[in-house]
PDB file of C-alpha atoms in Angstrom:
ATOM      1  CA  UNK A  19      55.639   6.201  81.221  1.00 48.00           C
ATOM      2  CA  UNK A  20      53.897   5.509  84.519  1.00 47.00           C
ATOM      3  CA  UNK A  21      56.356   6.948  87.201  1.00 53.00           C
ATOM      4  CA  UNK A  22      53.945   6.762  90.296  1.00 50.00           C
ATOM      5  CA  UNK A  23      55.141  10.130  91.554  1.00 58.00           C
ATOM      6  CA  UNK A  24      52.052  11.949  92.874  1.00 55.00           C
ATOM      7  CA  UNK A  25      49.676  14.610  90.466  1.00 48.00           C
ATOM      8  CA  UNK A  26      49.474  17.590  91.747  1.00 49.00           C
ATOM      9  CA  UNK A  27      47.259  19.505  90.369  1.00 46.00           C
ATOM     10  CA  UNK A  28      47.177  23.460  90.698  1.00 49.00           C
ATOM     11  CA  UNK A  29      44.177  25.365  91.741  1.00 51.00           C
ATOM     12  CA  UNK A  30      41.807  26.333  89.012  1.00 50.00           C
ATOM     13  CA  UNK A  31      39.676  28.755  90.299  1.00 61.00           C
ATOM     14  CA  UNK A  32      36.450  27.756  89.322  1.00 67.00           C
ATOM     15  CA  UNK A  33      34.487  31.276  90.996  1.00 72.00           C
ATOM     16  CA  UNK A  34      36.743  33.192  88.525  1.00 68.00           C
ATOM     17  CA  UNK A  35      36.675  31.460  85.894  1.00 69.00           C
ATOM     18  CA  UNK A  36      32.915  31.916  85.835  1.00 66.00           C
ATOM     19  CA  UNK A  37      32.694  35.083  86.723  1.00 73.00           C
ATOM     20  CA  UNK A  38      35.222  36.132  83.740  1.00 72.00           C
ATOM     21  CA  UNK A  39      32.473  33.624  81.045  1.00 67.00           C
ATOM     22  CA  UNK A  40      29.721  35.659  82.640  1.00 74.00           C
ATOM     23  CA  UNK A  41      31.078  38.861  81.853  1.00 74.00           C
ATOM     24  CA  UNK A  42      32.450  37.523  78.397  1.00 74.00           C
ATOM     25  CA  UNK A  43      28.340  36.617  78.039  1.00 74.00           C
ATOM     26  CA  UNK A  44      27.100  39.636  78.792  1.00 77.00           C
ATOM     27  CA  UNK A  45      29.296  41.711  77.030  1.00 78.00           C
ATOM     28  CA  UNK A  46      28.061  39.663  73.862  1.00 78.00           C
ATOM     29  CA  UNK A  47      24.751  39.880  74.408  1.00 78.00           C
ATOM     30  CA  UNK A  48      25.444  43.919  75.395  1.00 77.00           C
ATOM     31  CA  UNK A  49      26.843  44.267  72.009  1.00 80.00           C
ATOM     32  CA  UNK A  50      24.023  41.992  70.186  1.00 80.00           C
ATOM     33  CA  UNK A  51      21.018  44.641  71.639  1.00 82.00           C
ATOM     34  CA  UNK A  52      23.848  47.491  70.520  1.00 84.00           C
ATOM     35  CA  UNK A  53      23.615  46.112  66.782  1.00 86.00           C
ATOM     36  CA  UNK A  54      20.240  45.664  66.870  1.00 83.00           C
ATOM     37  CA  UNK A  55      19.258  48.960  68.414  1.00 86.00           C
ATOM     38  CA  UNK A  56      21.371  50.716  65.965  1.00 90.00           C
ATOM     39  CA  UNK A  57      19.069  49.271  63.268  1.00 93.00           C
ATOM     40  CA  UNK A  58      16.046  48.821  64.807  1.00 95.00           C
ATOM     41  CA  UNK A  59      12.506  51.445  65.610  1.00 96.00           C
ATOM     42  CA  UNK A  60      12.134  51.299  69.376  1.00 95.00           C
ATOM     43  CA  UNK A  61       8.962  51.692  69.443  1.00 97.00           C
ATOM     44  CA  UNK A  62       7.647  49.389  66.738  1.00 97.00           C
ATOM     45  CA  UNK A  63      10.572  47.022  66.350  1.00 95.00           C
ATOM     46  CA  UNK A  64      11.098  47.534  62.714  1.00 97.00           C
ATOM     47  CA  UNK A  65      14.252  48.066  60.766  1.00 96.00           C
ATOM     48  CA  UNK A  66      14.946  51.763  60.778  1.00 97.00           C
ATOM     49  CA  UNK A  67      16.214  53.704  57.223  1.00 96.00           C
ATOM     50  CA  UNK A  68      19.635  52.456  58.069  1.00 95.00           C
ATOM     51  CA  UNK A  69      18.870  48.576  57.971  1.00 95.00           C
ATOM     52  CA  UNK A  70      16.332  49.883  55.464  1.00 96.00           C
ATOM     53  CA  UNK A  71      19.475  51.280  53.297  1.00 96.00           C
ATOM     54  CA  UNK A  72      21.262  48.441  53.194  1.00 95.00           C
ATOM     55  CA  UNK A  73      19.258  45.575  52.202  1.00 94.00           C
ATOM     56  CA  UNK A  74      17.626  47.940  49.501  1.00 94.00           C
ATOM     57  CA  UNK A  75      21.312  48.231  48.030  1.00 94.00           C
ATOM     58  CA  UNK A  76      21.882  44.254  48.532  1.00 92.00           C
ATOM     59  CA  UNK A  77      18.935  43.395  46.454  1.00 90.00           C
ATOM     60  CA  UNK A  78      20.220  45.872  44.153  1.00 92.00           C
ATOM     61  CA  UNK A  79      22.922  44.219  43.363  1.00 90.00           C
ATOM     62  CA  UNK A  80      21.490  40.865  43.413  1.00 89.00           C
ATOM     63  CA  UNK A  81      18.581  41.614  40.919  1.00 88.00           C
ATOM     64  CA  UNK A  82      21.388  43.296  38.814  1.00 87.00           C
ATOM     65  CA  UNK A  83      22.720  39.947  38.085  1.00 87.00           C
ATOM     66  CA  UNK A  84      19.114  38.577  37.461  1.00 86.00           C
ATOM     67  CA  UNK A  85      17.828  40.726  35.479  1.00 84.00           C
ATOM     68  CA  UNK A  86      15.004  41.449  38.341  1.00 88.00           C
ATOM     69  CA  UNK A  87      13.077  44.173  39.143  1.00 93.00           C
ATOM     70  CA  UNK A  88      12.205  45.535  42.623  1.00 92.00           C
ATOM     71  CA  UNK A  89       9.770  47.725  44.084  1.00 96.00           C
ATOM     72  CA  UNK A  90       9.870  50.404  47.251  1.00 97.00           C
ATOM     73  CA  UNK A  91       6.891  51.544  48.893  1.00 97.00           C
ATOM     74  CA  UNK A  92       6.986  54.856  51.090  1.00 98.00           C
ATOM     75  CA  UNK A  93       3.909  55.124  53.362  1.00 98.00           C
ATOM     76  CA  UNK A  94       3.303  58.742  54.873  1.00 98.00           C
ATOM     77  CA  UNK A  95      -0.581  58.122  57.286  1.00 98.00           C
ATOM     78  CA  UNK A  96      -2.726  60.952  56.672  1.00 97.00           C
ATOM     79  CA  UNK A  97      -4.314  62.714  59.611  1.00 96.00           C
ATOM     80  CA  UNK A  98      -1.623  61.003  62.421  1.00 97.00           C
ATOM     81  CA  UNK A  99      -1.359  64.167  63.822  1.00 96.00           C
ATOM     82  CA  UNK A 100      -4.862  64.888  64.695  1.00 96.00           C
ATOM     83  CA  UNK A 101      -4.851  60.994  66.249  1.00 96.00           C
ATOM     84  CA  UNK A 102      -1.888  62.078  68.258  1.00 94.00           C
ATOM     85  CA  UNK A 103      -3.396  65.988  69.415  1.00 95.00           C
ATOM     86  CA  UNK A 104      -6.575  64.399  70.513  1.00 95.00           C
ATOM     87  CA  UNK A 105      -6.114  61.101  72.233  1.00 95.00           C
ATOM     88  CA  UNK A 106      -2.488  61.780  73.419  1.00 95.00           C
ATOM     89  CA  UNK A 107       1.028  60.270  72.721  1.00 95.00           C
ATOM     90  CA  UNK A 108       0.320  57.389  74.309  1.00 95.00           C
ATOM     91  CA  UNK A 109      -2.433  56.615  72.220  1.00 96.00           C
ATOM     92  CA  UNK A 110      -0.170  58.004  69.133  1.00 96.00           C
ATOM     93  CA  UNK A 111       2.341  55.357  69.329  1.00 97.00           C
ATOM     94  CA  UNK A 112      -0.065  52.591  69.633  1.00 97.00           C
ATOM     95  CA  UNK A 113      -1.707  53.911  66.791  1.00 97.00           C
ATOM     96  CA  UNK A 114       1.871  53.313  65.385  1.00 98.00           C
ATOM     97  CA  UNK A 115       2.631  49.822  66.260  1.00 98.00           C
ATOM     98  CA  UNK A 116      -0.711  48.877  65.370  1.00 98.00           C
ATOM     99  CA  UNK A 117       0.037  50.371  61.500  1.00 98.00           C
ATOM    100  CA  UNK A 118       3.760  48.622  61.879  1.00 97.00           C
ATOM    101  CA  UNK A 119       1.738  44.863  62.017  1.00 97.00           C
ATOM    102  CA  UNK A 120      -1.050  45.853  59.677  1.00 97.00           C
ATOM    103  CA  UNK A 121       2.022  46.774  57.209  1.00 97.00           C
ATOM    104  CA  UNK A 122       3.888  43.331  58.287  1.00 95.00           C
ATOM    105  CA  UNK A 123       1.020  41.182  57.882  1.00 95.00           C
ATOM    106  CA  UNK A 124       0.267  42.538  54.426  1.00 93.00           C
ATOM    107  CA  UNK A 125       3.377  41.904  52.736  1.00 90.00           C
ATOM    108  CA  UNK A 126       5.334  38.582  52.125  1.00 90.00           C
ATOM    109  CA  UNK A 127       8.322  37.139  54.167  1.00 90.00           C
ATOM    110  CA  UNK A 128      10.396  38.402  51.511  1.00 91.00           C
ATOM    111  CA  UNK A 129       9.837  41.132  51.615  1.00 94.00           C
ATOM    112  CA  UNK A 130      10.856  43.866  54.234  1.00 95.00           C
ATOM    113  CA  UNK A 131       9.593  46.699  56.336  1.00 97.00           C
ATOM    114  CA  UNK A 132      11.261  49.614  58.217  1.00 98.00           C
ATOM    115  CA  UNK A 133       9.773  52.862  60.032  1.00 98.00           C
ATOM    116  CA  UNK A 134      11.690  55.389  58.428  1.00 97.00           C
ATOM    117  CA  UNK A 135      10.835  57.960  61.799  1.00 95.00           C
ATOM    118  CA  UNK A 136       7.939  59.573  62.539  1.00 96.00           C
ATOM    119  CA  UNK A 137       5.036  58.532  61.408  1.00 97.00           C
ATOM    120  CA  UNK A 138       7.101  57.512  57.318  1.00 98.00           C
ATOM    121  CA  UNK A 139       7.199  53.872  57.048  1.00 98.00           C
ATOM    122  CA  UNK A 140       8.474  51.834  53.921  1.00 98.00           C
ATOM    123  CA  UNK A 141       7.789  48.435  52.511  1.00 97.00           C
ATOM    124  CA  UNK A 142      11.293  47.341  49.777  1.00 97.00           C
ATOM    125  CA  UNK A 143       9.669  44.132  47.709  1.00 96.00           C
ATOM    126  CA  UNK A 144      11.569  41.331  47.036  1.00 92.00           C
ATOM    127  CA  UNK A 145      10.895  40.428  43.153  1.00 92.00           C
ATOM    128  CA  UNK A 146       7.957  42.417  42.797  1.00 94.00           C
ATOM    129  CA  UNK A 147       6.972  43.784  38.978  1.00 94.00           C
ATOM    130  CA  UNK A 148       4.838  47.950  39.260  1.00 93.00           C
ATOM    131  CA  UNK A 149       1.727  46.093  38.104  1.00 93.00           C
ATOM    132  CA  UNK A 150       2.165  43.839  41.059  1.00 95.00           C
ATOM    133  CA  UNK A 151       3.472  46.828  43.702  1.00 95.00           C
ATOM    134  CA  UNK A 152       0.476  48.894  42.582  1.00 93.00           C
ATOM    135  CA  UNK A 153      -1.830  45.708  43.632  1.00 94.00           C
ATOM    136  CA  UNK A 154      -0.453  45.871  47.126  1.00 95.00           C
ATOM    137  CA  UNK A 155      -0.323  48.949  47.798  1.00 95.00           C
ATOM    138  CA  UNK A 156      -4.225  49.204  47.041  1.00 93.00           C
ATOM    139  CA  UNK A 157      -4.720  46.454  49.470  1.00 94.00           C
ATOM    140  CA  UNK A 158      -2.649  48.305  51.791  1.00 96.00           C
ATOM    141  CA  UNK A 159      -3.953  50.942  51.722  1.00 95.00           C
ATOM    142  CA  UNK A 160      -7.486  49.823  52.278  1.00 94.00           C
ATOM    143  CA  UNK A 161      -6.069  47.834  55.423  1.00 96.00           C
ATOM    144  CA  UNK A 162      -4.721  50.508  57.051  1.00 97.00           C
ATOM    145  CA  UNK A 163      -7.512  53.035  56.089  1.00 96.00           C
ATOM    146  CA  UNK A 164      -9.779  50.914  58.212  1.00 96.00           C
ATOM    147  CA  UNK A 165     -10.881  51.725  61.945  1.00 97.00           C
ATOM    148  CA  UNK A 166      -8.114  51.683  64.896  1.00 97.00           C
ATOM    149  CA  UNK A 167      -9.140  50.318  68.251  1.00 96.00           C
ATOM    150  CA  UNK A 168      -7.464  52.014  71.242  1.00 94.00           C
ATOM    151  CA  UNK A 169      -9.127  51.599  74.379  1.00 89.00           C
ATOM    152  CA  UNK A 170     -12.701  52.865  74.280  1.00 92.00           C
ATOM    153  CA  UNK A 171     -11.973  55.127  70.667  1.00 92.00           C
ATOM    154  CA  UNK A 172     -11.278  53.849  67.034  1.00 94.00           C
ATOM    155  CA  UNK A 173      -9.380  56.246  65.574  1.00 96.00           C
ATOM    156  CA  UNK A 174      -9.818  56.280  61.826  1.00 95.00           C
ATOM    157  CA  UNK A 175      -6.607  57.158  59.363  1.00 97.00           C
ATOM    158  CA  UNK A 176      -5.628  57.307  55.528  1.00 96.00           C
ATOM    159  CA  UNK A 177      -2.582  56.954  53.679  1.00 96.00           C
ATOM    160  CA  UNK A 178      -0.879  58.444  50.791  1.00 96.00           C
ATOM    161  CA  UNK A 179       1.743  56.058  49.422  1.00 96.00           C
ATOM    162  CA  UNK A 180       4.415  56.479  46.616  1.00 96.00           C
ATOM    163  CA  UNK A 181       6.454  54.006  44.448  1.00 96.00           C
ATOM    164  CA  UNK A 182       9.529  53.600  43.007  1.00 96.00           C
ATOM    165  CA  UNK A 183      10.731  50.559  40.583  1.00 95.00           C
ATOM    166  CA  UNK A 184      14.264  48.717  39.752  1.00 94.00           C
ATOM    167  CA  UNK A 185      14.640  49.150  36.714  1.00 92.00           C
ATOM    168  CA  UNK A 186      11.949  51.086  35.488  1.00 91.00           C
ATOM    169  CA  UNK A 187      12.245  54.487  37.927  1.00 92.00           C
ATOM    170  CA  UNK A 188      16.341  54.108  38.561  1.00 92.00           C
ATOM    171  CA  UNK A 189      19.176  51.826  39.025  1.00 91.00           C
ATOM    172  CA  UNK A 190      20.915  52.897  42.264  1.00 93.00           C
ATOM    173  CA  UNK A 191      19.694  52.979  45.793  1.00 94.00           C
ATOM    174  CA  UNK A 192      19.557  56.626  46.313  1.00 95.00           C
ATOM    175  CA  UNK A 193      17.472  58.132  43.330  1.00 95.00           C
ATOM    176  CA  UNK A 194      15.174  54.623  43.792  1.00 95.00           C
ATOM    177  CA  UNK A 195      14.553  56.155  47.579  1.00 95.00           C
ATOM    178  CA  UNK A 196      14.174  59.742  46.614  1.00 95.00           C
ATOM    179  CA  UNK A 197      11.412  58.686  43.844  1.00 95.00           C
ATOM    180  CA  UNK A 198       9.376  57.136  46.373  1.00 96.00           C
ATOM    181  CA  UNK A 199       9.167  59.485  48.650  1.00 96.00           C
ATOM    182  CA  UNK A 200       8.758  62.635  45.943  1.00 94.00           C
ATOM    183  CA  UNK A 201       5.762  59.915  44.722  1.00 94.00           C
ATOM    184  CA  UNK A 202       4.775  59.913  48.386  1.00 95.00           C
ATOM    185  CA  UNK A 203       4.150  63.277  48.531  1.00 94.00           C
ATOM    186  CA  UNK A 204       2.582  64.014  45.277  1.00 93.00           C
ATOM    187  CA  UNK A 205       0.188  61.829  46.401  1.00 93.00           C
ATOM    188  CA  UNK A 206      -0.557  64.269  49.268  1.00 93.00           C
ATOM    189  CA  UNK A 207      -0.659  67.089  47.014  1.00 92.00           C
ATOM    190  CA  UNK A 208      -3.566  64.796  45.173  1.00 90.00           C
ATOM    191  CA  UNK A 209      -5.667  64.714  47.654  1.00 89.00           C
ATOM    192  CA  UNK A 210      -4.099  61.572  49.686  1.00 92.00           C
ATOM    193  CA  UNK A 211      -5.526  58.540  50.308  1.00 92.00           C
ATOM    194  CA  UNK A 212      -4.055  57.920  46.830  1.00 93.00           C
ATOM    195  CA  UNK A 213      -0.917  55.652  44.721  1.00 93.00           C
ATOM    196  CA  UNK A 214       1.560  57.936  42.856  1.00 94.00           C
ATOM    197  CA  UNK A 215       4.431  55.930  40.898  1.00 92.00           C
ATOM    198  CA  UNK A 216       7.228  57.646  40.023  1.00 89.00           C
ATOM    199  CA  UNK A 217       8.574  56.485  36.323  1.00 77.00           C
ATOM    200  CA  UNK A 218      12.223  57.341  34.623  1.00 69.00           C
ATOM    201  CA  UNK A 219      11.797  60.596  32.822  1.00 50.00           C
ATOM    202  CA  UNK A 220      10.963  60.639  29.769  1.00 45.00           C
ATOM    203  CA  UNK A 221       9.350  63.957  27.603  1.00 37.00           C
ATOM    204  CA  UNK A 222       5.442  64.281  26.999  1.00 35.00           C
ATOM    205  CA  UNK A 223       3.648  66.471  24.740  1.00 31.00           C
ATOM    206  CA  UNK A 224       1.574  67.696  26.930  1.00 28.00           C
ATOM    207  CA  UNK A 225       1.504  68.553  31.377  1.00 30.00           C
ATOM    208  CA  UNK A 226      -1.740  67.863  33.325  1.00 27.00           C
ATOM    209  CA  UNK A 227      -2.064  70.564  35.432  1.00 26.00           C
ATOM    210  CA  UNK A 228      -5.359  71.593  35.820  1.00 24.00           C
ATOM    211  CA  UNK A 229      -6.322  72.314  39.700  1.00 22.00           C
ATOM    212  CA  UNK A 230      -9.572  70.904  41.849  1.00 23.00           C
ATOM    213  CA  UNK A 231     -10.794  70.966  45.669  1.00 25.00           C
ATOM    214  CA  UNK A 232      -8.744  67.580  47.162  1.00 31.00           C
ATOM    215  CA  UNK A 233     -11.579  64.561  46.847  1.00 33.00           C
ATOM    216  CA  UNK A 234     -13.571  63.367  50.372  1.00 39.00           C
ATOM    217  CA  UNK A 235     -11.182  61.584  52.557  1.00 42.00           C
ATOM    218  CA  UNK A 236     -13.152  57.998  52.313  1.00 44.00           C
ATOM    219  CA  UNK A 237     -13.167  58.672  48.292  1.00 45.00           C
ATOM    220  CA  UNK A 238     -12.255  55.579  46.214  1.00 46.00           C
ATOM    221  CA  UNK A 239      -9.032  54.923  45.839  1.00 49.00           C
ATOM    222  CA  UNK A 240      -7.172  56.429  42.525  1.00 48.00           C
ATOM    223  CA  UNK A 241      -3.858  55.801  41.546  1.00 54.00           C
ATOM    224  CA  UNK A 242      -1.660  57.990  39.349  1.00 54.00           C
ATOM    225  CA  UNK A 243       1.698  57.921  37.525  1.00 55.00           C
ATOM    226  CA  UNK A 244       4.751  60.841  38.121  1.00 54.00           C
ATOM    227  CA  UNK A 245       7.032  61.450  35.897  1.00 48.00           C
ATOM    228  CA  UNK A 246       8.558  64.132  33.641  1.00 47.00           C
ATOM    229  CA  UNK A 247       5.155  65.313  32.700  1.00 44.00           C
ATOM    230  CA  UNK A 248       3.380  66.225  36.007  1.00 49.00           C
ATOM    231  CA  UNK A 249       1.130  63.559  37.611  1.00 48.00           C
ATOM    232  CA  UNK A 250      -1.136  61.774  35.760  1.00 50.00           C
ATOM    233  CA  UNK A 251      -4.078  59.327  36.209  1.00 48.00           C
ATOM    234  CA  UNK A 252      -3.035  56.143  35.464  1.00 45.00           C
ATOM    235  CA  UNK A 253      -4.907  55.235  32.326  1.00 33.00           C
ATOM    236  CA  UNK A 254      -6.709  52.378  33.585  1.00 31.00           C
ATOM    237  CA  UNK A 255      -8.482  54.208  36.363  1.00 33.00           C
ATOM    238  CA  UNK A 256     -10.468  57.189  36.494  1.00 30.00           C
ATOM    239  CA  UNK A 257      -9.499  59.530  35.771  1.00 27.00           C
ATOM    240  CA  UNK A 258      -9.075  62.530  37.943  1.00 31.00           C
ATOM    241  CA  UNK A 259      -7.187  66.339  37.286  1.00 30.00           C
ATOM    242  CA  UNK A 260      -4.370  66.952  39.795  1.00 33.00           C
ATOM    243  CA  UNK A 261      -2.796  70.356  41.519  1.00 33.00           C
ATOM    244  CA  UNK A 262       0.583  70.484  39.686  1.00 32.00           C
ATOM    245  CA  UNK A 263       3.490  69.606  42.773  1.00 32.00           C
ATOM    246  CA  UNK A 264       6.311  71.733  43.170  1.00 35.00           C
ATOM    247  CA  UNK A 265       7.736  69.077  45.573  1.00 40.00           C
ATOM    248  CA  UNK A 266      11.533  67.059  46.340  1.00 41.00           C
ATOM    249  CA  UNK A 267      12.883  66.572  42.678  1.00 41.00           C
TER     250      UNK A 267
END
């Protein structure tokens, strides 16, 4: 009912309201930044080990329901320490950023790349079988082995790549990560600049354990299978005997 009385509106203190709004916005931005920093590498901007692990765990839960395939690549840079020691930490940091860019350009939008720490990276390949992962790993190895222009110098490194496969290698995230890491160390023991993939343990009639000198850094790419019987060359690729590796289980 209209009474004709004067309408009285108390002071709204807009200055204080705006200050509160700004404080809430800043707190929200700080929280988002903290969450981002907790899950990403500060140098390259890639997801870190924590986010990569959670992504793999989520993907495995999905693929168990849909009977899909999934592969993990562990990548270790060969020769990075020499670049860091020769040209300095700034050059080393730039090389790591360039490596992250090349990895991102090689993988697909559905995949996730991560920096695990130091000169170790990882890739999670969604809906990918072992043959597809081997093809991508070979292409990635060639990309990472190309020279890196850094200032007035051209730095050269290579990489060792280990692959694990769901469901071919294991059915849980911890074992898949461990087997990919093991395969990567086996690739380094095999002479570096090669790809090794892990298969589910099974008995074999014999082990391939002869030794030989490590190949030259630019020797053509070779791939190997690692299983309970040791490291073996892929049957479709040229034979090369390997030293026995007694690294992580």
